[in-house]
Short mmCIF file of C-alpha atoms in Angstrom, two decimals:
data_model
loop_
_atom_site.label_atom_id
_atom_site.label_comp_id
_atom_site.label_asym_id
_atom_site.label_seq_id
_atom_site.Cartn_x
_atom_site.Cartn_y
_atom_site.Cartn_z
CA MET A 50 -28.18 67.05 4.50
CA PHE A 51 -29.03 70.68 3.70
CA PRO A 52 -31.36 72.67 6.34
CA ILE A 53 -35.10 72.74 5.52
CA ASN A 54 -35.33 76.28 5.72
CA MET A 55 -32.42 76.96 3.20
CA PRO A 56 -33.50 78.71 -0.35
CA PHE A 57 -34.52 76.38 -2.86
CA GLY A 58 -31.87 77.90 -5.40
CA LEU A 59 -28.90 77.42 -2.92
CA LYS A 60 -30.29 73.78 -2.37
CA VAL A 61 -29.87 73.03 -6.23
CA ALA A 62 -26.55 74.61 -6.37
CA GLY A 63 -25.37 72.46 -3.37
CA PHE A 64 -26.69 69.12 -5.00
CA THR A 65 -25.17 70.23 -8.24
CA LEU A 66 -21.79 70.83 -6.53
CA LEU A 67 -21.67 67.82 -4.34
CA SER A 68 -22.64 65.43 -7.45
CA HIS A 69 -19.60 67.25 -9.33
CA ILE A 70 -17.24 66.71 -6.83
CA THR A 71 -18.63 63.09 -6.40
CA LYS A 72 -18.22 62.32 -9.82
CA ARG A 73 -14.72 63.80 -10.13
CA ILE A 74 -13.71 61.55 -7.14
CA SER A 75 -15.26 58.58 -8.69
CA PHE A 76 -13.49 59.22 -12.10
CA ILE A 77 -9.84 59.67 -10.21
CA PHE A 78 -10.50 56.24 -8.35
CA ALA A 79 -12.03 54.51 -11.55
CA LEU A 80 -8.72 55.34 -13.25
CA LYS A 81 -6.90 52.93 -11.01
CA PHE A 82 -7.91 49.98 -13.11
CA PHE A 83 -7.15 51.68 -16.22
CA ILE A 84 -4.07 50.27 -17.56
CA VAL A 85 -1.48 52.93 -18.37
CA LYS A 86 0.93 52.46 -21.37
CA GLY A 87 4.15 54.34 -22.18
CA LYS A 88 2.25 55.63 -25.88
CA HIS A 89 -0.56 56.91 -23.54
CA VAL A 90 1.66 59.19 -21.18
CA ALA A 91 3.83 60.17 -24.22
CA LEU A 92 0.78 61.40 -26.07
CA PHE A 93 -0.34 63.12 -22.88
CA ILE A 94 3.07 64.84 -22.46
CA PHE A 95 2.83 66.01 -26.03
CA LEU A 96 -0.51 67.68 -25.85
CA ILE A 97 0.45 69.64 -22.90
CA LEU A 98 3.61 70.51 -24.36
CA LEU A 99 2.02 71.60 -27.54
CA ALA A 100 -0.39 73.61 -25.68
CA ASP A 101 2.00 75.30 -23.65
CA GLN A 102 4.39 76.23 -26.61
CA THR A 103 1.76 77.33 -28.84
CA LEU A 104 0.42 79.88 -26.14
CA LYS A 105 4.06 80.90 -25.72
CA LEU A 106 4.93 81.32 -29.23
CA TYR A 107 1.61 83.42 -29.47
CA ILE A 108 2.16 85.67 -26.69
CA LYS A 109 5.88 86.39 -27.57
CA THR A 110 5.06 87.24 -31.13
CA HIS A 111 1.46 89.12 -30.72
CA TYR A 112 1.99 91.01 -27.24
CA TYR A 113 4.29 93.66 -26.07
CA LEU A 114 5.97 93.31 -23.05
CA GLN A 115 3.48 93.97 -20.17
CA GLU A 116 0.63 93.94 -22.47
CA GLU A 117 -2.75 92.88 -21.10
CA HIS A 118 -6.04 91.87 -22.18
CA GLN A 119 -9.09 90.49 -20.34
CA VAL A 120 -10.56 87.13 -21.30
CA LEU A 121 -13.26 86.69 -18.58
CA GLY A 122 -13.67 90.18 -17.12
CA ARG A 123 -11.29 91.47 -14.57
CA PHE A 124 -10.89 88.02 -13.16
CA PHE A 125 -8.82 86.04 -15.81
CA ARG A 126 -6.51 87.89 -17.97
CA LEU A 127 -3.62 87.53 -20.42
CA HIS A 128 -0.77 89.58 -19.06
CA PHE A 129 2.52 89.30 -20.47
CA VAL A 130 5.87 88.99 -18.64
CA GLU A 131 8.94 87.34 -19.04
CA ASN A 132 10.53 85.46 -15.89
CA PRO A 133 14.46 85.09 -15.84
CA GLY A 134 14.13 82.75 -12.99
CA MET A 135 11.87 79.84 -11.33
CA ALA A 136 8.14 79.18 -11.60
CA TRP A 137 5.69 82.18 -10.34
CA GLY A 138 8.55 85.05 -11.14
CA TRP A 139 11.16 84.03 -8.23
CA GLU A 140 14.57 84.69 -8.90
CA PHE A 141 18.05 83.80 -7.22
CA GLY A 142 21.77 84.27 -8.11
CA GLY A 143 21.92 86.37 -10.94
CA GLU A 144 23.16 84.99 -14.36
CA PHE A 145 25.17 82.27 -12.38
CA GLY A 146 21.74 81.30 -10.78
CA LYS A 147 20.13 81.14 -14.10
CA ILE A 148 22.33 78.70 -15.41
CA VAL A 149 21.93 76.52 -12.15
CA LEU A 150 18.33 76.74 -12.51
CA THR A 151 18.32 75.47 -16.35
CA LEU A 152 21.10 72.43 -15.45
CA PHE A 153 18.66 71.26 -12.67
CA ARG A 154 15.64 71.46 -14.73
CA MET A 155 17.68 69.74 -17.48
CA ALA A 156 18.87 67.10 -15.27
CA ALA A 157 15.06 66.75 -13.66
CA VAL A 158 13.71 65.91 -17.40
CA ILE A 159 16.40 63.38 -18.14
CA LEU A 160 15.98 61.46 -14.65
CA GLY A 161 11.99 62.21 -15.06
CA THR A 162 12.29 60.26 -18.29
CA PHE A 163 13.64 57.25 -16.80
CA TYR A 164 11.60 57.48 -13.54
CA LEU A 165 8.49 57.62 -15.78
CA ARG A 166 9.43 54.62 -17.51
CA ASN A 167 9.85 52.79 -14.20
CA ILE A 168 6.68 53.46 -12.94
CA ILE A 169 4.86 52.51 -15.97
CA ARG A 170 6.33 49.22 -16.26
CA LYS A 171 5.58 48.63 -12.58
CA LYS A 172 2.17 49.60 -13.23
CA TYR A 173 1.78 52.35 -10.33
CA HIS A 174 -1.70 53.81 -9.74
CA THR A 175 -2.90 55.68 -12.67
CA VAL A 176 -3.34 59.08 -11.17
CA PHE A 177 0.20 58.68 -9.82
CA ILE A 178 1.57 58.34 -13.06
CA ILE A 179 -0.47 61.23 -14.45
CA CYS A 180 0.56 63.61 -11.77
CA ALA A 181 4.27 62.57 -12.38
CA SER A 182 3.79 63.45 -16.08
CA LEU A 183 2.31 66.86 -15.17
CA ILE A 184 5.56 67.54 -13.21
CA TYR A 185 7.66 66.17 -15.77
CA VAL A 186 5.79 68.19 -18.93
CA GLY A 187 5.93 71.36 -16.65
CA ALA A 188 9.65 71.26 -16.32
CA LEU A 189 10.21 70.64 -19.85
CA GLY A 190 8.10 73.30 -21.08
CA ASN A 191 9.83 75.91 -18.98
CA LEU A 192 13.09 74.05 -19.86
CA ILE A 193 12.49 74.84 -23.47
CA ASP A 194 12.20 78.33 -23.00
CA SER A 195 15.36 78.51 -21.04
CA MET A 196 17.49 76.79 -23.40
CA PHE A 197 16.13 78.11 -26.76
CA TYR A 198 14.02 81.46 -26.47
CA GLY A 199 17.11 83.29 -26.08
CA LEU A 200 18.52 82.03 -29.40
CA ILE A 201 15.46 82.45 -31.54
CA PHE A 202 13.50 85.58 -30.46
CA ASN A 203 14.74 89.02 -29.90
CA GLU A 204 14.01 91.02 -26.87
CA SER A 205 10.64 91.86 -25.93
CA GLU A 206 9.77 95.43 -25.06
CA PRO A 207 6.66 97.60 -24.07
CA TYR A 208 6.20 98.75 -27.39
CA SER A 209 8.00 96.61 -29.91
CA LEU A 210 6.81 92.95 -30.74
CA ALA A 211 9.65 90.11 -30.75
CA LYS A 212 10.33 88.30 -33.96
CA LEU A 213 11.04 84.42 -34.47
CA PHE A 214 14.24 84.06 -35.88
CA PRO A 215 15.51 87.80 -36.06
CA ALA A 216 18.22 88.66 -38.73
CA GLY A 217 20.24 90.14 -35.90
CA GLY A 218 20.04 86.77 -33.93
CA GLY A 219 18.62 86.30 -30.39
CA TYR A 220 18.67 88.37 -27.25
CA THR A 221 20.80 86.06 -25.32
CA SER A 222 23.03 82.89 -25.15
CA PHE A 223 22.18 79.17 -24.89
CA LEU A 224 20.59 78.30 -21.28
CA HIS A 225 20.00 82.09 -20.77
CA GLY A 226 16.51 82.50 -22.31
CA LYS A 227 13.53 83.97 -20.03
CA VAL A 228 10.33 81.85 -19.70
CA VAL A 229 7.15 83.54 -21.18
CA ASP A 230 4.25 84.02 -18.58
CA MET A 231 0.90 85.00 -19.54
CA LEU A 232 -1.96 83.71 -17.15
CA TYR A 233 -3.12 86.04 -14.39
CA PHE A 234 -6.06 85.75 -12.16
CA PRO A 235 -6.42 88.79 -9.90
CA ILE A 236 -9.38 87.79 -8.16
CA ILE A 237 -9.50 90.19 -5.39
CA GLN A 238 -8.06 93.50 -5.67
CA THR A 239 -8.71 95.59 -2.51
CA LYS A 240 -6.77 97.42 -0.18
CA TYR A 241 -5.78 96.57 3.59
CA PRO A 242 -8.49 98.18 5.88
CA ALA A 243 -7.72 100.61 8.42
CA TRP A 244 -8.29 97.92 11.30
CA PHE A 245 -5.57 95.47 10.01
CA PRO A 246 -3.16 94.65 12.67
CA ILE A 247 -0.02 95.43 10.88
CA SER A 248 -0.19 99.25 10.85
CA SER A 249 2.41 99.49 7.87
CA TRP A 250 0.25 97.53 5.61
CA ARG A 251 -2.90 99.74 6.74
CA GLY A 252 -4.41 101.26 3.23
CA GLN A 253 -1.96 99.36 0.95
CA GLU A 254 -2.94 97.46 -1.94
CA PHE A 255 -3.69 93.74 -1.59
CA GLU A 256 -4.30 91.53 -4.35
CA PHE A 257 -5.09 87.69 -4.47
CA PHE A 258 -4.16 85.72 -6.89
CA SER A 259 -1.19 88.10 -8.03
CA PRO A 260 1.56 85.59 -9.52
CA VAL A 261 1.76 85.63 -13.61
CA PHE A 262 2.34 81.90 -14.78
CA ASN A 263 2.17 79.52 -17.75
CA LEU A 264 0.86 76.41 -18.49
CA ALA A 265 3.88 74.57 -17.69
CA ASP A 266 3.89 76.23 -13.98
CA ALA A 267 0.11 75.04 -13.88
CA SER A 268 0.95 71.49 -14.49
CA ILE A 269 3.71 71.24 -12.07
CA SER A 270 1.41 72.99 -9.29
CA ALA A 271 -1.54 70.66 -10.20
CA GLY A 272 0.57 67.68 -9.93
CA VAL A 273 2.15 68.57 -6.69
CA ILE A 274 -1.26 69.17 -5.37
CA VAL A 275 -2.89 66.16 -6.23
CA LEU A 276 0.10 63.97 -4.94
CA LEU A 277 -0.30 65.93 -1.64
CA ILE A 278 -4.04 65.34 -1.38
CA TRP A 279 -4.06 61.81 -2.49
CA GLN A 280 -0.73 60.79 -1.21
CA LYS A 281 -2.31 57.91 1.02
CA LYS A 282 -4.18 56.51 -1.53
CA PHE A 283 -0.88 56.05 -3.68
CA PHE A 284 1.16 54.98 -1.08
CA PRO A 285 -1.01 52.89 1.54
CA LYS A 286 0.79 51.86 4.39
CA LYS A 287 1.83 48.08 4.42
CA VAL A 288 0.22 46.22 7.29
CA LEU A 289 2.91 43.31 8.12
CA ALA A 290 1.16 40.30 8.97
CA VAL A 291 2.75 38.61 12.36
CA LYS A 292 2.89 35.04 12.32
CA PRO A 293 1.73 33.62 15.56
CA ALA A 294 4.11 31.75 17.54
CA VAL A 295 3.42 27.89 17.56
CA ILE A 296 3.96 26.42 21.28
CA GLU A 297 5.06 22.85 21.35
CA PRO A 298 3.40 20.65 23.92
CA GLY A 299 5.84 20.56 27.12
CA THR A 300 6.96 24.25 27.05
CA ALA A 301 6.16 27.35 29.19
CA LEU A 302 6.56 30.83 29.08
CA ASP A 303 8.38 32.74 31.59
CA GLU A 304 8.98 36.56 31.44
CA GLY A 305 9.66 36.26 27.51
CA ASN A 306 11.66 33.40 27.46
CA THR A 307 10.69 30.07 26.43
CA GLN A 308 11.67 27.08 28.71
CA THR A 309 11.04 23.35 28.58
CA ILE A 310 9.53 21.50 31.35
CA ALA A 311 11.51 18.72 32.19
#
């Protein structure tokens, strides 16, 4: 499987990685035979939502806006930003767009509740139910920010910590709250080289991965990615069985038509 002249250390690393991937894949397919009940899904959603909201509340009340701390060197940091729009910091339509987005999340959560109940009752593939739950709890986590954070917090500022339930009230009205983001993975930070084809980009800063997000965003992304990768497993094509035609004695086929021989 691995070249003979490959260093022993790389062989060990390769076998370890291959073993890890195999175990993960086996685990995913083994989940198919695990019977998922509503209480399992409810607990799964609750734990992710609890982790998402706990981290957001901590960051909101203990970090200044734009404050940053390294967790795993420069590759993983906690960087506090607030997002008035969609996931990954995207925005559209100003205040009107914000209301539309919040109402869309609300509708998605309401419809998602009925959809989850339906696929659990019909015993869909376990991993599919998990993916749907991840997308659902991600939408719910960010919906809570949009609906209530503007009411229960004052404005976060670069040199002023926000307070929970401030005496003067929140920083905005219902449905206008900002989503709290903090997870930052700037894996690569460099500059475009002088030979880069687009001349206007040469020498400019390049960063991968630049978006700042939260656990709710990560849940949505994970659910969507696994669905895209394993969709053929979740939705196998149905092969229609074609029943062979029975030809009675005394008949013959002529250009697709059945004629009786006199």
